[in-house]
PDB file of C-alpha atoms and ligand atoms in Angstrom:
ATOM      1  CA  MET A   1      -1.154  -0.951  37.912  1.00 39.00           C
ATOM      2  CA  ARG A   2      -4.175  -0.055  36.349  1.00 43.00           C
ATOM      3  CA  LYS A   3      -3.637   3.670  35.778  1.00 41.00           C
ATOM      4  CA  VAL A   4      -6.598   5.911  36.610  1.00 40.00           C
ATOM      5  CA  ILE A   5      -7.353   9.108  35.148  1.00 39.00           C
ATOM      6  CA  SER A   6      -7.402  11.984  37.576  1.00 39.00           C
ATOM      7  CA  SER A   7      -9.616  13.716  37.747  1.00 40.00           C
ATOM      8  CA  SER A   8      -8.676  17.147  37.099  1.00 41.00           C
ATOM      9  CA  TRP A   9      -7.195  16.079  34.016  1.00 37.00           C
ATOM     10  CA  PHE A  10     -10.465  14.006  33.064  1.00 38.00           C
ATOM     11  CA  SER A  11     -12.005  17.771  34.408  1.00 41.00           C
ATOM     12  CA  LYS A  12     -10.472  19.546  31.104  1.00 42.00           C
ATOM     13  CA  LEU A  13     -10.935  17.239  29.221  1.00 41.00           C
ATOM     14  CA  ALA A  14     -14.903  17.094  29.427  1.00 44.00           C
ATOM     15  CA  TRP A  15     -15.000  21.198  28.330  1.00 42.00           C
ATOM     16  CA  MET A  16     -13.824  20.381  25.787  1.00 42.00           C
ATOM     17  CA  PRO A  17     -16.324  19.811  23.009  1.00 45.00           C
ATOM     18  CA  VAL A  18     -18.276  22.868  24.917  1.00 41.00           C
ATOM     19  CA  PHE A  19     -14.859  25.612  23.872  1.00 40.00           C
ATOM     20  CA  LEU A  20     -14.630  23.678  20.507  1.00 43.00           C
ATOM     21  CA  LEU A  21     -18.713  24.577  19.883  1.00 45.00           C
ATOM     22  CA  SER A  22     -18.362  28.319  21.432  1.00 44.00           C
ATOM     23  CA  ALA A  23     -14.805  28.269  18.682  1.00 47.00           C
ATOM     24  CA  CYS A  24     -16.696  27.447  15.689  1.00 48.00           C
ATOM     25  CA  ALA A  25     -19.888  29.697  16.635  1.00 50.00           C
ATOM     26  CA  GLY A  26     -17.780  32.454  16.849  1.00 52.00           C
ATOM     27  CA  MET A  27     -16.870  32.119  14.062  1.00 51.00           C
ATOM     28  CA  LYS A  28     -18.224  33.811  11.110  1.00 54.00           C
ATOM     29  CA  PRO A  29     -20.599  31.919   8.323  1.00 55.00           C
ATOM     30  CA  GLU A  30     -19.173  32.588   5.277  1.00 60.00           C
ATOM     31  CA  PHE A  31     -15.267  31.868   6.856  1.00 64.00           C
ATOM     32  CA  ALA A  32     -16.441  27.954   7.761  1.00 73.00           C
ATOM     33  CA  ALA A  33     -18.658  26.560   5.029  1.00 70.00           C
ATOM     34  CA  GLN A  34     -15.818  27.653   2.596  1.00 73.00           C
ATOM     35  CA  ASP A  35     -13.271  26.856   4.923  1.00 83.00           C
ATOM     36  CA  LEU A  36     -14.069  23.899   7.327  1.00 84.00           C
ATOM     37  CA  ASP A  37     -15.053  22.385   3.977  1.00 78.00           C
ATOM     38  CA  ARG A  38     -11.281  22.387   2.857  1.00 83.00           C
ATOM     39  CA  TRP A  39     -10.101  21.794   5.338  1.00 88.00           C
ATOM     40  CA  ALA A  40     -12.205  18.285   6.253  1.00 85.00           C
ATOM     41  CA  GLN A  41     -10.807  17.990   2.842  1.00 82.00           C
ATOM     42  CA  GLU A  42      -7.424  18.525   3.879  1.00 87.00           C
ATOM     43  CA  VAL A  43      -7.708  15.944   6.540  1.00 89.00           C
ATOM     44  CA  LEU A  44      -9.078  13.515   5.273  1.00 84.00           C
ATOM     45  CA  LYS A  45      -6.351  13.468   2.504  1.00 84.00           C
ATOM     46  CA  SER A  46      -3.753  13.782   4.491  1.00 88.00           C
ATOM     47  CA  SER A  47      -4.470  10.767   6.827  1.00 88.00           C
ATOM     48  CA  PHE A  48      -5.621   7.974   4.233  1.00 89.00           C
ATOM     49  CA  ARG A  49      -4.006   6.030   2.967  1.00 91.00           C
ATOM     50  CA  ASP A  50      -3.534   3.308   0.485  1.00 91.00           C
ATOM     51  CA  GLU A  51      -4.130  -0.030   2.395  1.00 89.00           C
ATOM     52  CA  LYS A  52      -4.592  -3.301   0.122  1.00 88.00           C
ATOM     53  CA  ALA A  53      -8.189  -2.886  -1.185  1.00 86.00           C
ATOM     54  CA  VAL A  54      -9.301   0.919   0.048  1.00 88.00           C
ATOM     55  CA  LYS A  55      -7.170   3.178  -2.152  1.00 87.00           C
ATOM     56  CA  VAL A  56      -6.859   7.016  -1.895  1.00 87.00           C
ATOM     57  CA  SER A  57      -7.706   7.643  -5.019  1.00 86.00           C
ATOM     58  CA  ILE A  58     -11.052   6.455  -3.760  1.00 84.00           C
ATOM     59  CA  LEU A  59     -11.333  10.283  -2.842  1.00 85.00           C
ATOM     60  CA  GLN A  60     -11.661  11.872  -6.366  1.00 86.00           C
ATOM     61  CA  GLN A  61     -14.604  12.658  -6.698  1.00 89.00           C
ATOM     62  CA  ASP A  62     -16.433  12.497 -10.335  1.00 95.00           C
ATOM     63  CA  ARG A  63     -18.900  15.436 -10.915  1.00 95.00           C
ATOM     64  CA  SER A  64     -22.210  13.449  -9.763  1.00 96.00           C
ATOM     65  CA  ASN A  65     -20.685  13.056  -6.450  1.00 94.00           C
ATOM     66  CA  ALA A  66     -19.221  16.218  -6.344  1.00 91.00           C
ATOM     67  CA  GLU A  67     -22.339  18.220  -7.659  1.00 95.00           C
ATOM     68  CA  CYS A  68     -24.523  15.973  -5.657  1.00 95.00           C
ATOM     69  CA  SER A  69     -22.825  16.149  -2.663  1.00 89.00           C
ATOM     70  CA  SER A  70     -22.678  19.891  -2.940  1.00 87.00           C
ATOM     71  CA  ALA A  71     -26.444  20.074  -3.952  1.00 91.00           C
ATOM     72  CA  ARG A  72     -27.322  17.875  -0.932  1.00 88.00           C
ATOM     73  CA  SER A  73     -24.978  20.609   1.905  1.00 84.00           C
ATOM     74  CA  SER A  74     -26.663  23.570   0.801  1.00 85.00           C
ATOM     75  CA  GLY A  75     -30.046  22.282   0.536  1.00 90.00           C
ATOM     76  CA  LEU A  76     -30.323  23.115  -2.513  1.00 88.00           C
ATOM     77  CA  GLU A  77     -31.988  20.874  -6.371  1.00 89.00           C
ATOM     78  CA  LEU A  78     -29.892  20.776  -9.229  1.00 94.00           C
ATOM     79  CA  SER A  79     -30.672  22.129 -11.733  1.00 94.00           C
ATOM     80  CA  ASP A  80     -32.600  19.752 -14.389  1.00 96.00           C
ATOM     81  CA  GLN A  81     -30.331  20.705 -16.928  1.00 97.00           C
ATOM     82  CA  ALA A  82     -26.953  19.378 -14.815  1.00 97.00           C
ATOM     83  CA  ARG A  83     -28.983  16.546 -13.546  1.00 97.00           C
ATOM     84  CA  GLN A  84     -29.779  15.554 -17.310  1.00 98.00           C
ATOM     85  CA  GLU A  85     -25.785  16.099 -18.185  1.00 98.00           C
ATOM     86  CA  ILE A  86     -24.824  14.086 -15.663  1.00 98.00           C
ATOM     87  CA  GLU A  87     -27.178  10.713 -16.249  1.00 98.00           C
ATOM     88  CA  ALA A  88     -26.308  11.576 -19.764  1.00 98.00           C
ATOM     89  CA  GLU A  89     -22.505  11.001 -18.612  1.00 98.00           C
ATOM     90  CA  ASN A  90     -23.096   8.286 -16.439  1.00 98.00           C
ATOM     91  CA  LEU A  91     -25.300   6.122 -18.998  1.00 98.00           C
ATOM     92  CA  LYS A  92     -21.964   6.662 -21.924  1.00 98.00           C
ATOM     93  CA  THR A  93     -20.214   4.133 -19.498  1.00 98.00           C
ATOM     94  CA  VAL A  94     -22.198   1.453 -19.435  1.00 98.00           C
ATOM     95  CA  ARG A  95     -20.789  -1.412 -21.757  1.00 98.00           C
ATOM     96  CA  PRO A  96     -23.217  -4.835 -22.591  1.00 97.00           C
ATOM     97  CA  PRO A  97     -22.462  -7.393 -21.760  1.00 98.00           C
ATOM     98  CA  GLU A  98     -19.539  -9.379 -24.357  1.00 96.00           C
ATOM     99  CA  ASP A  99     -21.027 -12.732 -25.705  1.00 97.00           C
ATOM    100  CA  GLY A 100     -25.147 -10.703 -25.337  1.00 96.00           C
ATOM    101  CA  GLN A 101     -26.032 -12.481 -23.126  1.00 97.00           C
ATOM    102  CA  TYR A 102     -27.411 -10.657 -19.659  1.00 97.00           C
ATOM    103  CA  PHE A 103     -28.682 -13.840 -17.471  1.00 98.00           C
ATOM    104  CA  GLY A 104     -26.499 -15.620 -15.084  1.00 98.00           C
ATOM    105  CA  ASP A 105     -27.608 -18.359 -12.365  1.00 98.00           C
ATOM    106  CA  PHE A 106     -30.051 -16.844 -10.195  1.00 98.00           C
ATOM    107  CA  LYS A 107     -29.082 -18.798  -6.448  1.00 98.00           C
ATOM    108  CA  GLN A 108     -25.394 -17.555  -7.586  1.00 98.00           C
ATOM    109  CA  GLY A 109     -26.925 -14.239  -7.649  1.00 98.00           C
ATOM    110  CA  GLU A 110     -28.684 -14.292  -4.475  1.00 98.00           C
ATOM    111  CA  ALA A 111     -25.907 -15.890  -2.183  1.00 98.00           C
ATOM    112  CA  LEU A 112     -23.928 -12.175  -4.157  1.00 98.00           C
ATOM    113  CA  ALA A 113     -27.669  -9.997  -3.392  1.00 98.00           C
ATOM    114  CA  GLN A 114     -26.979 -11.495   0.745  1.00 98.00           C
ATOM    115  CA  ASP A 115     -22.963 -10.966   0.623  1.00 97.00           C
ATOM    116  CA  GLY A 116     -21.809  -7.687   1.583  1.00 95.00           C
ATOM    117  CA  ARG A 117     -17.993  -8.651   1.810  1.00 94.00           C
ATOM    118  CA  GLY A 118     -15.064  -6.300   0.271  1.00 94.00           C
ATOM    119  CA  MET A 119     -13.757  -2.895  -0.560  1.00 90.00           C
ATOM    120  CA  THR A 120     -12.743  -2.487   3.079  1.00 90.00           C
ATOM    121  CA  TRP A 121      -9.294  -1.914   4.527  1.00 89.00           C
ATOM    122  CA  SER A 122      -8.997  -5.616   5.350  1.00 90.00           C
ATOM    123  CA  ASP A 123     -10.034  -6.971   2.253  1.00 89.00           C
ATOM    124  CA  ALA A 124      -7.333  -8.116  -0.118  1.00 84.00           C
ATOM    125  CA  PRO A 125      -7.451  -6.803  -3.431  1.00 82.00           C
ATOM    126  CA  GLY A 126      -7.965  -8.314  -5.637  1.00 85.00           C
ATOM    127  CA  GLN A 127     -11.155 -10.753  -4.219  1.00 89.00           C
ATOM    128  CA  ALA A 128     -14.485 -10.932  -5.105  1.00 95.00           C
ATOM    129  CA  ASN A 129     -16.549  -8.451  -3.484  1.00 97.00           C
ATOM    130  CA  GLY A 130     -20.393  -9.179  -2.210  1.00 98.00           C
ATOM    131  CA  GLY A 131     -23.387  -7.246  -3.867  1.00 98.00           C
ATOM    132  CA  GLN A 132     -24.609  -6.467  -0.536  1.00 98.00           C
ATOM    133  CA  CYS A 133     -28.495  -5.381  -2.198  1.00 98.00           C
ATOM    134  CA  TYR A 134     -30.478  -6.737   0.715  1.00 98.00           C
ATOM    135  CA  ASN A 135     -28.567  -3.660   2.916  1.00 98.00           C
ATOM    136  CA  CYS A 136     -30.846  -1.483   0.949  1.00 98.00           C
ATOM    137  CA  HIS A 137     -33.693  -3.199  -0.878  1.00 98.00           C
ATOM    138  CA  GLN A 138     -36.067  -6.180   0.350  1.00 98.00           C
ATOM    139  CA  LEU A 139     -35.479  -8.976  -2.269  1.00 98.00           C
ATOM    140  CA  SER A 140     -36.926 -12.251  -1.731  1.00 97.00           C
ATOM    141  CA  ALA A 141     -40.069 -13.011   0.553  1.00 96.00           C
ATOM    142  CA  GLN A 142     -38.216 -15.083   2.475  1.00 95.00           C
ATOM    143  CA  GLU A 143     -35.277 -13.251   3.555  1.00 97.00           C
ATOM    144  CA  LEU A 144     -36.641 -11.107   6.403  1.00 96.00           C
ATOM    145  CA  SER A 145     -33.802  -8.960   7.176  1.00 97.00           C
ATOM    146  CA  TYR A 146     -33.045  -6.050   4.448  1.00 98.00           C
ATOM    147  CA  GLY A 147     -32.728  -2.792   4.431  1.00 98.00           C
ATOM    148  CA  THR A 148     -35.377   0.235   2.950  1.00 98.00           C
ATOM    149  CA  LEU A 149     -32.932   3.287   1.822  1.00 98.00           C
ATOM    150  CA  GLY A 150     -34.233   1.917  -1.930  1.00 98.00           C
ATOM    151  CA  PRO A 151     -37.437   0.239  -2.798  1.00 98.00           C
ATOM    152  CA  SER A 152     -38.702  -3.045  -2.417  1.00 98.00           C
ATOM    153  CA  LEU A 153     -37.486  -5.462  -5.705  1.00 98.00           C
ATOM    154  CA  TYR A 154     -40.255  -8.526  -4.540  1.00 98.00           C
ATOM    155  CA  HIS A 155     -41.868  -9.189  -7.316  1.00 98.00           C
ATOM    156  CA  TYR A 156     -39.021  -6.830  -9.528  1.00 98.00           C
ATOM    157  CA  GLY A 157     -39.920  -9.023 -13.141  1.00 98.00           C
ATOM    158  CA  VAL A 158     -43.336 -10.226 -13.046  1.00 96.00           C
ATOM    159  CA  ASN A 159     -44.363  -6.694 -11.827  1.00 97.00           C
ATOM    160  CA  ARG A 160     -42.588  -5.423 -14.473  1.00 97.00           C
ATOM    161  CA  GLY A 161     -43.898  -8.624 -17.617  1.00 95.00           C
ATOM    162  CA  VAL A 162     -41.281 -10.326 -18.250  1.00 95.00           C
ATOM    163  CA  THR A 163     -42.622 -14.019 -18.290  1.00 93.00           C
ATOM    164  CA  ASP A 164     -39.489 -14.950 -20.740  1.00 92.00           C
ATOM    165  CA  LEU A 165     -35.961 -13.647 -20.780  1.00 92.00           C
ATOM    166  CA  GLN A 166     -35.492 -13.753 -24.188  1.00 90.00           C
ATOM    167  CA  SER A 167     -38.360 -12.376 -25.944  1.00 91.00           C
ATOM    168  CA  ALA A 168     -38.253  -8.993 -27.511  1.00 88.00           C
ATOM    169  CA  VAL A 169     -41.013  -8.498 -24.802  1.00 87.00           C
ATOM    170  CA  SER A 170     -38.910  -7.874 -21.450  1.00 93.00           C
ATOM    171  CA  LYS A 171     -35.480  -5.917 -23.857  1.00 95.00           C
ATOM    172  CA  PRO A 172     -35.996  -2.750 -22.518  1.00 96.00           C
ATOM    173  CA  VAL A 173     -36.801  -4.475 -19.085  1.00 97.00           C
ATOM    174  CA  VAL A 174     -32.806  -6.162 -19.564  1.00 97.00           C
ATOM    175  CA  GLU A 175     -31.834  -3.353 -20.870  1.00 97.00           C
ATOM    176  CA  TYR A 176     -32.163  -0.546 -18.500  1.00 98.00           C
ATOM    177  CA  THR A 177     -31.936  -3.556 -15.596  1.00 98.00           C
ATOM    178  CA  TRP A 178     -28.489  -4.007 -16.581  1.00 98.00           C
ATOM    179  CA  ALA A 179     -27.490  -1.054 -16.580  1.00 98.00           C
ATOM    180  CA  LYS A 180     -29.125  -0.034 -13.724  1.00 98.00           C
ATOM    181  CA  LEU A 181     -26.415  -2.363 -11.972  1.00 98.00           C
ATOM    182  CA  TRP A 182     -24.016  -1.253 -13.901  1.00 98.00           C
ATOM    183  CA  ASN A 183     -24.284   2.458 -13.633  1.00 98.00           C
ATOM    184  CA  ALA A 184     -27.158   3.924 -10.856  1.00 98.00           C
ATOM    185  CA  LYS A 185     -26.922   7.296 -11.742  1.00 98.00           C
ATOM    186  CA  SER A 186     -27.819   6.787 -15.614  1.00 98.00           C
ATOM    187  CA  PHE A 187     -31.035   6.963 -14.674  1.00 98.00           C
ATOM    188  CA  ASN A 188     -30.852   9.075 -11.706  1.00 98.00           C
ATOM    189  CA  ALA A 189     -27.937  11.595 -11.025  1.00 98.00           C
ATOM    190  CA  CYS A 190     -27.863  11.784  -7.410  1.00 97.00           C
ATOM    191  CA  SER A 191     -28.478   7.730  -6.670  1.00 97.00           C
ATOM    192  CA  ALA A 192     -26.957   6.288  -3.406  1.00 96.00           C
ATOM    193  CA  MET A 193     -26.619   2.613  -4.958  1.00 98.00           C
ATOM    194  CA  PRO A 194     -23.261   1.577  -5.969  1.00 98.00           C
ATOM    195  CA  ARG A 195     -22.012   2.625  -9.227  1.00 98.00           C
ATOM    196  CA  TYR A 196     -21.116  -1.608  -9.426  1.00 98.00           C
ATOM    197  CA  GLY A 197     -20.179  -2.560 -12.794  1.00 98.00           C
ATOM    198  CA  HIS A 198     -18.718   1.100 -13.895  1.00 97.00           C
ATOM    199  CA  HIS A 199     -16.281   1.068 -10.509  1.00 95.00           C
ATOM    200  CA  GLY A 200     -15.887  -2.195 -10.879  1.00 94.00           C
ATOM    201  CA  ILE A 201     -16.914  -3.447  -7.826  1.00 96.00           C
ATOM    202  CA  LEU A 202     -18.771  -6.595  -9.780  1.00 98.00           C
ATOM    203  CA  SER A 203     -17.687  -8.450 -12.341  1.00 98.00           C
ATOM    204  CA  GLN A 204     -19.966  -8.900 -15.547  1.00 98.00           C
ATOM    205  CA  ALA A 205     -20.870 -12.571 -14.428  1.00 98.00           C
ATOM    206  CA  GLN A 206     -21.475 -11.334 -11.518  1.00 98.00           C
ATOM    207  CA  ILE A 207     -23.338  -9.336 -12.240  1.00 98.00           C
ATOM    208  CA  LYS A 208     -25.524 -11.561 -14.859  1.00 98.00           C
ATOM    209  CA  HIS A 209     -26.140 -13.892 -11.809  1.00 98.00           C
ATOM    210  CA  LEU A 210     -28.235 -10.517 -10.157  1.00 98.00           C
ATOM    211  CA  MET A 211     -30.280 -10.495 -13.841  1.00 98.00           C
ATOM    212  CA  ALA A 212     -31.720 -13.713 -13.537  1.00 98.00           C
ATOM    213  CA  LEU A 213     -32.405 -13.127  -9.953  1.00 98.00           C
ATOM    214  CA  LEU A 214     -34.197 -10.166 -11.020  1.00 98.00           C
ATOM    215  CA  LEU A 215     -35.589 -11.310 -14.175  1.00 98.00           C
ATOM    216  CA  ASP A 216     -36.238 -15.272 -14.244  1.00 97.00           C
ATOM    217  CA  PRO A 217     -39.275 -15.745 -13.586  1.00 97.00           C
ATOM    218  CA  GLN A 218     -38.682 -19.016 -11.533  1.00 97.00           C
ATOM    219  CA  SER A 219     -35.660 -16.490  -8.682  1.00 98.00           C
ATOM    220  CA  PRO A 220     -37.029 -16.572  -5.848  1.00 98.00           C
ATOM    221  CA  VAL A 221     -37.955 -12.836  -6.475  1.00 98.00           C
ATOM    222  CA  ASN A 222     -40.650 -13.360  -8.973  1.00 98.00           C
ATOM    223  CA  ARG A 223     -41.994 -16.748  -7.229  1.00 95.00           C
TER     224      ARG A 223
HETATM  225  C1  HEC B   1     -26.802   1.853  -0.667  1.00 59.00           C
HETATM  226  C2  HEC B   1     -27.843   1.509  -1.062  1.00 59.00           C
HETATM  227  C3  HEC B   1     -28.267   0.618  -2.417  1.00 59.00           C
HETATM  228  C4  HEC B   1     -27.517  -0.774  -2.515  1.00 59.00           C
HETATM  229  C5  HEC B   1     -26.451  -1.774  -1.525  1.00 59.00           C
HETATM  230  C6  HEC B   1     -27.974  -0.732  -3.825  1.00 59.00           C
HETATM  231  N1  HEC B   1     -29.201   0.024  -4.349  1.00 59.00           N
HETATM  232 FE1  HEC B   1     -30.643  -0.841  -5.687  1.00 59.00          FE
HETATM  233  N2  HEC B   1     -31.414   0.784  -5.481  1.00 59.00           N
HETATM  234  C7  HEC B   1     -30.769   2.249  -4.741  1.00 59.00           C
HETATM  235  C8  HEC B   1     -32.185   3.706  -3.952  1.00 59.00           C
HETATM  236  C9  HEC B   1     -31.653   4.061  -3.229  1.00 59.00           C
HETATM  237  C10 HEC B   1     -32.208   2.500  -6.272  1.00 59.00           C
HETATM  238  C11 HEC B   1     -33.995   4.196  -6.244  1.00 59.00           C
HETATM  239  C12 HEC B   1     -32.590   5.305  -6.160  1.00 59.00           C
HETATM  240  C13 HEC B   1     -32.508   4.970  -8.171  1.00 59.00           C
HETATM  241  O1  HEC B   1     -33.398   4.317  -8.560  1.00 59.00           O
HETATM  242  O2  HEC B   1     -31.011   4.965  -7.651  1.00 59.00           O
HETATM  243  C14 HEC B   1     -32.225   1.315  -5.865  1.00 59.00           C
HETATM  244  C15 HEC B   1     -33.271   1.434  -7.184  1.00 59.00           C
HETATM  245  C16 HEC B   1     -32.421   0.433  -7.402  1.00 59.00           C
HETATM  246  C17 HEC B   1     -33.031  -0.870  -8.853  1.00 59.00           C
HETATM  247  C18 HEC B   1     -34.100  -0.169  -9.797  1.00 59.00           C
HETATM  248  C19 HEC B   1     -35.673  -0.324  -9.408  1.00 59.00           C
HETATM  249  C20 HEC B   1     -35.930   0.040 -10.628  1.00 59.00           C
HETATM  250  O3  HEC B   1     -37.465   0.482 -10.268  1.00 59.00           O
HETATM  251  O4  HEC B   1     -36.891   1.202 -11.366  1.00 59.00           O
HETATM  252  C21 HEC B   1     -32.695  -1.541  -8.835  1.00 59.00           C
HETATM  253  C22 HEC B   1     -33.226  -3.099 -10.175  1.00 59.00           C
HETATM  254  C23 HEC B   1     -31.851  -2.328  -7.858  1.00 59.00           C
HETATM  255  N3  HEC B   1     -31.933  -0.648  -7.170  1.00 59.00           N
HETATM  256  C24 HEC B   1     -31.163  -3.197  -8.095  1.00 59.00           C
HETATM  257  C25 HEC B   1     -30.074  -3.443  -6.914  1.00 59.00           C
HETATM  258  C26 HEC B   1     -29.280  -4.720  -6.194  1.00 59.00           C
HETATM  259  C27 HEC B   1     -29.088  -6.152  -7.522  1.00 59.00           C
HETATM  260  C28 HEC B   1     -28.158  -4.338  -5.087  1.00 59.00           C
HETATM  261  C29 HEC B   1     -27.462  -5.094  -6.032  1.00 59.00           C
HETATM  262  C30 HEC B   1     -26.251  -5.831  -6.040  1.00 59.00           C
HETATM  263  C31 HEC B   1     -28.425  -2.795  -4.796  1.00 59.00           C
HETATM  264  N4  HEC B   1     -29.408  -3.181  -6.113  1.00 59.00           N
HETATM  265  C32 HEC B   1     -27.920  -2.807  -4.181  1.00 59.00           C
HETATM  266  C33 HEC B   1     -29.683   2.001  -3.749  1.00 59.00           C
HETATM  267  C34 HEC B   1     -29.176   1.063  -3.592  1.00 59.00           C
END
């Protein structure tokens, strides 16, 4: 037989948010801000466990995460000094390609940009992740579905004057783009973009495919 929620029980439950809200409204603000933050972190930590590709260690914030989150939640800007220090710390993590080759295959780059798989508790550890670039960026003109959290990357290479991947003129753009994909906070302390190389989300080979997608004059991003 189907169980039906008794109306008296249900009506009590419906009042719960009102009681909770009025309890929060009664707190002194200093008490609420500090302690709610600490409690929230404790609840998160105690209710998480390692599960396949997701590790509890992901809750450890580095300086960039901690200072950017607290600046955002308090409505304050980071100081110029903190911003510069955080960017310098992140830039130090960038590792250039081991074989000196920055470019792979733009077709594989496009597939990676489309692919949002990976890094969830149902993914086996060691399985290759996607880049999910389209979640935040426009890239090729053919793909109509994309997010707008990040700027459009359509014509990324053309707009920066890249006509030949190997030319000396392209070098600064190539090195900047590699570093941006490796660790986006190197140039923007509180960037919302995932730190693909630094956090081992993508391999060097995968980042090379994305480099080709962004900079090769023949790729759908630049045509
Ligand atoms: C969660 C959103 C998000 C995802 C996913 C994301 N980005 Fe970004 N990206 C941003 C934001 C926001 C910016 C602009 C702010 C900044 O510079 O960090 C940006 C900036 C960039 C820039 C620098 C643009 C310039 O003009 O200097 C490049 C290049 C870039 N993203 C490439 C990529 C690629 C390639 C991927 C996929 C591997 C990707 N992004 C995934 C949010 C994202």
